[in-house]
Amino acid sequence: MEEQRRKSGRWGYIWPMWMTLLLHLLAIILFTTGFLLTRTELPYYSHCTDLSNSPCFPPSPNNNGSCWTKPSINRLVIIVLDALRFDFVAPSTFFAESKPWMDKLHVLNNMSSSRPSSARIFKAIADPPTTSLQRLKGLTTGGLPTFVDVGNSFGAPAIVEDNFINQLFQNGKKVVMMGDDTWTQLFPHHFERSYPYPSFNVKDLDTVDNGCIDHLFPSLYEDDWDVLIAHFLGVDHAGHIFGVDSTPMIEKLEQYNNHLERVIEVLENQSGPGGLHENTLLVVMGDHGQTLNGDHGGGSAEEVETAIFAMSFQEPLSSVPPDFDSCTCQTDLDGKNVCISSMQQLDFAVTMSALLGIPFPYGSIGRINPELYALGAGSWKFDASQKLPEVDIWMKNYANALCINTWQVKRYIDAYSASSAVGFSHDDLSRIASVYAQAEDHWLHSTKKLLLDRHNDSDVLVPELKRQIDAYFKFLTTVAELARSKWTEFDLKMMGTGIGIMLISLIFQLYAILRPTKQHDVNLSSSSGNSSIITSSIFTIFLLAIHSFSLLSNSYILEEGKVVNFLLSTSGIVALRQSVIKEKLLIESIGFLLLSTLCRFAIEVGLSKQAATSAFMKDYSSWIANIASDLLVWDYASKVIPMLVLILLAFWLYKATRCGFFDWPRKYVILGTILSYMLIIVHWITDSDGFGVALTAESIGRNYIPRIVYAIALGQLFLLSFGQLFKRNCLDCKTNLVAKTTAMLSAWSPTVILLSGKQGPMIAFASIVGGYCIMRLDNIEESNKNRPGRSFSIMQWSLFATCLFFCSGHWCAFDGLRYGAAFIGFEEFSLVRQAILLAIDTFGFSIILPVFGLPFLVVTKYQNNLGKHLLFTQLSQMYTTYGLITAVISTFTILCVTIHRRHLMVWGLFAPKFVFDVFQLILTDILICLASIYYFDQGDDDLELKSSDC
């Protein structure tokens, strides 16, 4: 066996890690293929001639441009204000407490109050996930994009299924677009003219908006378009960088208010008889909302509640029948009455199609909104021969439009069920068919006959129309509810295969951990040593089991940071007990418990970003705010303390270079890190206005210094790789491993700290202190110092790394990503570069540094005279154990999403957690494999185990 070990060299230690990576990749690919399937996108499109197959009335031949419904408007102006919260538009009187960002878009309130019959504000409810790509896809298709579309948020593929923009294009309507370039990615060949601008530089608040303004107002005077789309991004970017309660956000809203005033003025001036905008509808809307911290992507009320303002320049109906009016009215700050209705974003595509008279998108499951549809009724030429009020005539047209709407949805459901192997269940289809049959039967045998008889008066017709509309509402609501709960198809065989391979990988990892003990005859004969190992292993399994099983609950997923911190503190209490019994390392035990308490504090602060109702913020935000406002020292301390901590870290590294084992190239790597720390301090000073003077030009401090730091980091990694390949090391095994580990951590740390912002030095300091305590506490047991497995300390290391993820303000949701970090040092967007920087910011302290720092746990107990073979055996076991802990947690996450795949929170909570955990698993595996190449020396020079020459 030893002969085989000598022949295999380094590969003999690391091959289980690479095999584990392959097994995990295969398992996750198979499971993801089965779990994140989108609904079947049918290759069918609606056509004008399709209506002949419906039981509904076609539009009269003399309606120019008519197709499925009677056209209500000729032109449509859509202004999208990205991340438009509902309380940006609604008057502050609609809320319990007035906030600084409210009442800034007062032009919309003024129009709603002064022209209630022709202007209306809607609370629009979006379906999560609330990323811009998915919302634009949902708005234009009238369907429910599934979670997998989030993966395309940084590179949107063209929409292939039928949609509102495609129907405009196919029916000869000319569309002009300006603003967010996501539109041209989704619809690459559908615009008469387009003026796209890059949308992912969140630090840029003005470029996209200024481009919109440059093209919007000239276009309003041109007659070469039927639909105009302007997508502004300033509010979204201001939220991501500064938050909702910030001066840049308020300035953006005030700027938008001025622009909207001008737009309304231009449209109104040309809305007279024969004017360019005589029959134009203006729609100002958001694609989604945002949290107070400026994030979006999830399903919280702040994220899904946005606004739609619609205004007609014709004089529409005096009122909508109260049966179909969902408005809530209240006076604004000026004492004027403002009414706000509500609608689903799902209804946008079909309502706009009905207003323009074009076919509805084939896959739309939305409902024509009555209040929005009524805004276009003023353009209809009512038949004077009919002795019916305008409202009743409108109701006839609306009932027929709903008839078409219902027939189209039923047609889609039938085609979807025939094309999809899973789709809706038999019971669901039976329920849908039953509700539709009732509505159609009422239409054919009652309503349609009454509509054909022109002599019926309102007393006879209106009650039947209301019953018919209610029947259509019931059908469309039923379909939407079932689609929301059961839209995604799951390939259970593929998912089961993925889970099976994951379980096999866990068994393989466990075998890889136990194999060296039997192969190399490691001495475990000491009864006290055996007892210690068994007790440690049992408690490790206990901690891992609690963490894993907690992931099966949605409540514990939301509170995972607190759960992990509780388990970390529990392990600290156990270590403290051992310290008291052994009467040693008491300071380290108390320090570790104190650090876990501080982590709990930091995690609670991080959770406050997710919800303003966080317990910590609710109880303590007031006195913190008072201290900050009364004492300017807190403001300066927040700027100065991170720099002082960074100087302390640089000093520690400088002291380390005085040690003899840091020779070339590692010494130069550490000196490069010290230089990077100083550059980061200069970057922070130039990027802050709190010091009164800038040391360098602003552009140099903000852009070029971070680039220099990145370049130094790449150079350091190259030097370490070069030294690994070509430099012969004559240090003993233990010293060599310490030098390698220190150099690698120092090479990564500047980039991680820079991307983490000014919290970075404190988290780095905490990680050093925590790691030191774990290493020291691992030495409490004196017996059998070179035992191959120390699972308890590895479990602590893993728990502490997870705590650092939450301490740094992250959480397992897409709105927990700090997109601004991806643009530190860069103004322009590049997908690969920004993705790498975002990944380093998100997982730098929780995965990258812990994985490369893990060898410190080995060297604390290793004796130099035992040779390299035992050292590498222990290191291999330690990395495999660490990977096993991560894999077990990820496996339980996979089981969780499998169990809860039909849960209402699957896309808002379980699927994001799944994506984060499997990404962490693969990243951990990759880094373990890279670390194995770096830390395990090439060659088989362990023939003499007592040799100190490595």
Tab-separated table of C-alpha atoms in Angstrom, residues 442-670:
chain	number	residue	atom	x	y	z
A	442	HIS	CA	-74.841	31.376	-20.164
A	443	TRP	CA	-73.373	33.312	-23.101
A	444	LEU	CA	-74.842	31.116	-25.837
A	445	HIS	CA	-78.301	30.608	-24.377
A	446	SER	CA	-78.914	33.942	-22.712
A	447	THR	CA	-76.510	36.835	-23.120
A	448	LYS	CA	-75.788	36.471	-26.820
A	449	LYS	CA	-79.467	36.306	-27.705
A	450	LEU	CA	-80.184	39.447	-25.687
A	451	LEU	CA	-77.321	41.309	-27.381
A	452	LEU	CA	-78.619	40.374	-30.822
A	453	ASP	CA	-82.019	41.811	-29.928
A	454	ARG	CA	-81.671	45.590	-30.256
A	455	HIS	CA	-85.039	46.235	-28.621
A	456	ASN	CA	-83.990	45.148	-25.136
A	457	ASP	CA	-83.666	47.959	-22.631
A	458	SER	CA	-81.268	48.343	-19.733
A	459	ASP	CA	-83.571	46.739	-17.178
A	460	VAL	CA	-83.408	43.462	-19.054
A	461	LEU	CA	-79.907	43.605	-20.494
A	462	VAL	CA	-77.759	44.953	-17.657
A	463	PRO	CA	-78.472	42.225	-15.054
A	464	GLU	CA	-77.684	39.523	-17.608
A	465	LEU	CA	-74.472	41.299	-18.616
A	466	LYS	CA	-73.364	41.521	-15.002
A	467	ARG	CA	-74.006	37.836	-14.469
A	468	GLN	CA	-72.103	37.046	-17.662
A	469	ILE	CA	-69.150	39.198	-16.664
A	470	ASP	CA	-69.089	37.604	-13.206
A	471	ALA	CA	-69.012	34.151	-14.830
A	472	TYR	CA	-66.042	35.172	-16.991
A	473	PHE	CA	-64.309	36.681	-13.959
A	474	LYS	CA	-64.743	33.390	-12.094
A	475	PHE	CA	-63.177	31.407	-14.926
A	476	LEU	CA	-60.223	33.746	-15.442
A	477	THR	CA	-59.557	33.962	-11.695
A	478	THR	CA	-59.653	30.166	-11.408
A	479	VAL	CA	-57.099	29.733	-14.181
A	480	ALA	CA	-54.762	32.377	-12.752
A	481	GLU	CA	-54.876	30.842	-9.272
A	482	LEU	CA	-54.164	27.342	-10.566
A	483	ALA	CA	-51.367	28.603	-12.796
A	484	ARG	CA	-49.697	30.394	-9.887
A	485	SER	CA	-49.777	27.269	-7.755
A	486	LYS	CA	-48.940	24.647	-10.403
A	487	TRP	CA	-47.338	26.363	-13.333
A	488	THR	CA	-43.907	24.784	-13.310
A	489	GLU	CA	-43.353	21.296	-14.597
A	490	PHE	CA	-41.121	19.073	-12.478
A	491	ASP	CA	-39.344	16.052	-13.932
A	492	LEU	CA	-39.411	13.837	-10.841
A	493	LYS	CA	-37.300	11.111	-12.449
A	494	MET	CA	-34.532	13.569	-13.243
A	495	MET	CA	-34.785	15.114	-9.778
A	496	GLY	CA	-34.705	11.670	-8.154
A	497	THR	CA	-31.634	10.697	-10.156
A	498	GLY	CA	-29.877	13.859	-9.012
A	499	ILE	CA	-30.740	13.174	-5.381
A	500	GLY	CA	-29.523	9.590	-5.739
A	501	ILE	CA	-26.141	10.703	-7.088
A	502	MET	CA	-25.862	13.252	-4.270
A	503	LEU	CA	-26.403	10.476	-1.719
A	504	ILE	CA	-23.778	8.336	-3.474
A	505	SER	CA	-21.352	11.262	-3.290
A	506	LEU	CA	-21.939	11.541	0.458
A	507	ILE	CA	-21.140	7.842	0.917
A	508	PHE	CA	-18.038	8.247	-1.239
A	509	GLN	CA	-16.860	11.240	0.812
A	510	LEU	CA	-17.395	9.311	4.041
A	511	TYR	CA	-15.383	6.423	2.613
A	512	ALA	CA	-12.603	8.827	1.572
A	513	ILE	CA	-12.449	10.143	5.152
A	514	LEU	CA	-12.268	6.703	6.776
A	515	ARG	CA	-9.992	5.083	4.161
A	516	PRO	CA	-6.662	6.611	5.322
A	517	THR	CA	-7.211	5.415	8.895
A	518	LYS	CA	-7.323	1.780	7.751
A	519	GLN	CA	-4.782	2.128	4.953
A	520	HIS	CA	-2.024	3.772	6.930
A	521	ASP	CA	-2.520	2.088	10.315
A	522	VAL	CA	-2.955	5.334	12.231
A	523	ASN	CA	-2.839	4.553	15.942
A	524	LEU	CA	-6.227	4.864	17.595
A	525	SER	CA	-5.652	2.314	20.300
A	526	SER	CA	-5.686	4.755	23.198
A	527	SER	CA	-8.988	4.324	25.006
A	528	SER	CA	-9.031	7.952	26.094
A	529	GLY	CA	-8.225	9.051	22.557
A	530	ASN	CA	-10.898	6.800	21.115
A	531	SER	CA	-13.461	8.113	23.587
A	532	SER	CA	-12.557	11.695	22.756
A	533	ILE	CA	-12.858	11.096	19.013
A	534	ILE	CA	-16.220	9.310	19.365
A	535	THR	CA	-17.642	12.043	21.613
A	536	SER	CA	-16.382	14.751	19.253
A	537	SER	CA	-17.815	12.963	16.215
A	538	ILE	CA	-21.208	12.435	17.852
A	539	PHE	CA	-21.509	16.088	18.808
A	540	THR	CA	-20.387	17.123	15.314
A	541	ILE	CA	-23.117	14.940	13.790
A	542	PHE	CA	-25.593	16.466	16.238
A	543	LEU	CA	-24.716	20.036	15.163
A	544	LEU	CA	-24.770	19.095	11.486
A	545	ALA	CA	-28.124	17.341	11.855
A	546	ILE	CA	-29.767	20.358	13.509
A	547	HIS	CA	-28.454	22.713	10.842
A	548	SER	CA	-29.506	20.358	8.029
A	549	PHE	CA	-32.977	19.516	9.301
A	550	SER	CA	-33.685	23.215	9.964
A	551	LEU	CA	-33.482	23.761	6.198
A	552	LEU	CA	-36.695	21.767	5.746
A	553	SER	CA	-38.654	24.661	7.283
A	554	ASN	CA	-39.312	27.963	5.554
A	555	SER	CA	-39.155	29.808	8.890
A	556	TYR	CA	-35.709	28.441	9.693
A	557	ILE	CA	-34.463	29.220	6.189
A	558	LEU	CA	-35.415	32.839	6.780
A	559	GLU	CA	-33.619	32.756	10.132
A	560	GLU	CA	-30.696	30.573	9.035
A	561	GLY	CA	-28.142	33.120	10.203
A	562	LYS	CA	-29.534	32.995	13.721
A	563	VAL	CA	-29.716	29.184	13.666
A	564	VAL	CA	-26.083	28.871	12.597
A	565	ASN	CA	-24.985	31.422	15.188
A	566	PHE	CA	-26.865	29.481	17.886
A	567	LEU	CA	-25.071	26.285	16.888
A	568	LEU	CA	-21.730	28.102	16.843
A	569	SER	CA	-22.370	29.472	20.327
A	570	THR	CA	-23.379	25.986	21.498
A	571	SER	CA	-20.078	24.609	20.258
A	572	GLY	CA	-18.334	27.458	22.072
A	573	ILE	CA	-20.060	26.538	25.332
A	574	VAL	CA	-18.889	22.934	24.913
A	575	ALA	CA	-15.354	24.184	24.320
A	576	LEU	CA	-15.606	26.412	27.399
A	577	ARG	CA	-16.636	23.399	29.483
A	578	GLN	CA	-13.603	21.486	28.266
A	579	SER	CA	-11.392	24.483	29.031
A	580	VAL	CA	-12.674	24.623	32.602
A	581	ILE	CA	-12.177	20.870	33.071
A	582	LYS	CA	-8.657	20.910	31.608
A	583	GLU	CA	-7.847	24.286	33.222
A	584	LYS	CA	-6.314	25.687	30.037
A	585	LEU	CA	-7.166	28.005	27.138
A	586	LEU	CA	-9.838	29.748	29.181
A	587	ILE	CA	-9.177	33.117	27.520
A	588	GLU	CA	-9.615	31.628	24.046
A	589	SER	CA	-12.889	29.952	25.074
A	590	ILE	CA	-14.358	33.134	26.523
A	591	GLY	CA	-13.116	35.138	23.549
A	592	PHE	CA	-14.753	32.731	21.120
A	593	LEU	CA	-18.100	33.010	22.922
A	594	LEU	CA	-17.801	36.796	22.939
A	595	LEU	CA	-17.063	36.768	19.216
A	596	SER	CA	-20.124	34.587	18.514
A	597	THR	CA	-22.217	37.107	20.477
A	598	LEU	CA	-20.872	39.946	18.332
A	599	CYS	CA	-21.663	37.857	15.244
A	600	ARG	CA	-25.248	37.559	16.458
A	601	PHE	CA	-25.401	41.348	16.700
A	602	ALA	CA	-23.977	41.743	13.179
A	603	ILE	CA	-26.371	39.137	11.757
A	604	GLU	CA	-29.339	41.007	13.228
A	605	VAL	CA	-28.108	44.231	11.660
A	606	GLY	CA	-27.760	42.378	8.358
A	607	LEU	CA	-31.302	41.063	8.674
A	608	SER	CA	-32.490	44.639	9.124
A	609	LYS	CA	-31.698	45.130	5.432
A	610	GLN	CA	-34.275	42.510	4.569
A	611	ALA	CA	-37.093	44.044	6.564
A	612	ALA	CA	-37.524	47.280	8.441
A	613	THR	CA	-39.540	45.301	10.981
A	614	SER	CA	-36.456	43.416	12.133
A	615	ALA	CA	-36.540	42.918	15.889
A	616	PHE	CA	-33.212	44.653	16.343
A	617	MET	CA	-34.175	47.709	14.316
A	618	LYS	CA	-37.570	47.857	15.966
A	619	ASP	CA	-36.099	47.876	19.465
A	620	TYR	CA	-32.836	49.691	19.037
A	621	SER	CA	-32.892	51.838	15.919
A	622	SER	CA	-34.104	54.914	17.792
A	623	TRP	CA	-31.258	55.176	20.289
A	624	ILE	CA	-28.675	54.366	17.632
A	625	ALA	CA	-30.081	57.141	15.466
A	626	ASN	CA	-30.041	59.545	18.415
A	627	ILE	CA	-26.414	58.787	19.217
A	628	ALA	CA	-25.400	59.195	15.594
A	629	SER	CA	-27.193	62.521	15.328
A	630	ASP	CA	-25.888	63.920	18.608
A	631	LEU	CA	-22.253	62.860	18.342
A	632	LEU	CA	-20.294	63.562	15.162
A	633	VAL	CA	-17.600	61.227	16.455
A	634	TRP	CA	-19.699	58.264	15.341
A	635	ASP	CA	-19.664	59.510	11.773
A	636	TYR	CA	-15.886	59.865	11.760
A	637	ALA	CA	-15.423	56.601	13.622
A	638	SER	CA	-17.276	54.729	10.890
A	639	LYS	CA	-14.726	56.104	8.423
A	640	VAL	CA	-11.564	55.939	10.497
A	641	ILE	CA	-11.902	52.627	12.370
A	642	PRO	CA	-11.896	50.453	9.209
A	643	MET	CA	-8.703	52.179	8.093
A	644	LEU	CA	-7.058	51.644	11.482
A	645	VAL	CA	-8.006	47.969	11.426
A	646	LEU	CA	-6.578	47.661	7.919
A	647	ILE	CA	-3.328	49.245	9.130
A	648	LEU	CA	-3.263	46.718	11.982
A	649	LEU	CA	-3.670	43.859	9.518
A	650	ALA	CA	-0.857	45.284	7.408
A	651	PHE	CA	1.347	45.522	10.509
A	652	TRP	CA	0.720	41.858	11.342
A	653	LEU	CA	1.696	40.849	7.834
A	654	TYR	CA	4.807	43.006	8.000
A	655	LYS	CA	5.843	41.308	11.233
A	656	ALA	CA	5.287	37.969	9.506
A	657	THR	CA	7.757	38.884	6.745
A	658	ARG	CA	10.465	39.148	9.400
A	659	CYS	CA	10.202	35.403	9.892
A	660	GLY	CA	12.797	33.423	8.024
A	661	PHE	CA	10.378	31.036	6.311
A	662	PHE	CA	8.853	33.787	4.151
A	663	ASP	CA	11.348	33.697	1.304
A	664	TRP	CA	10.863	34.570	-2.339
A	665	PRO	CA	8.202	34.674	-3.789
A	666	ARG	CA	6.002	34.583	-0.698
A	667	LYS	CA	7.672	37.576	0.893
A	668	TYR	CA	6.909	39.686	-2.177
A	669	VAL	CA	3.308	38.436	-2.156
A	670	ILE	CA	2.866	39.696	1.403
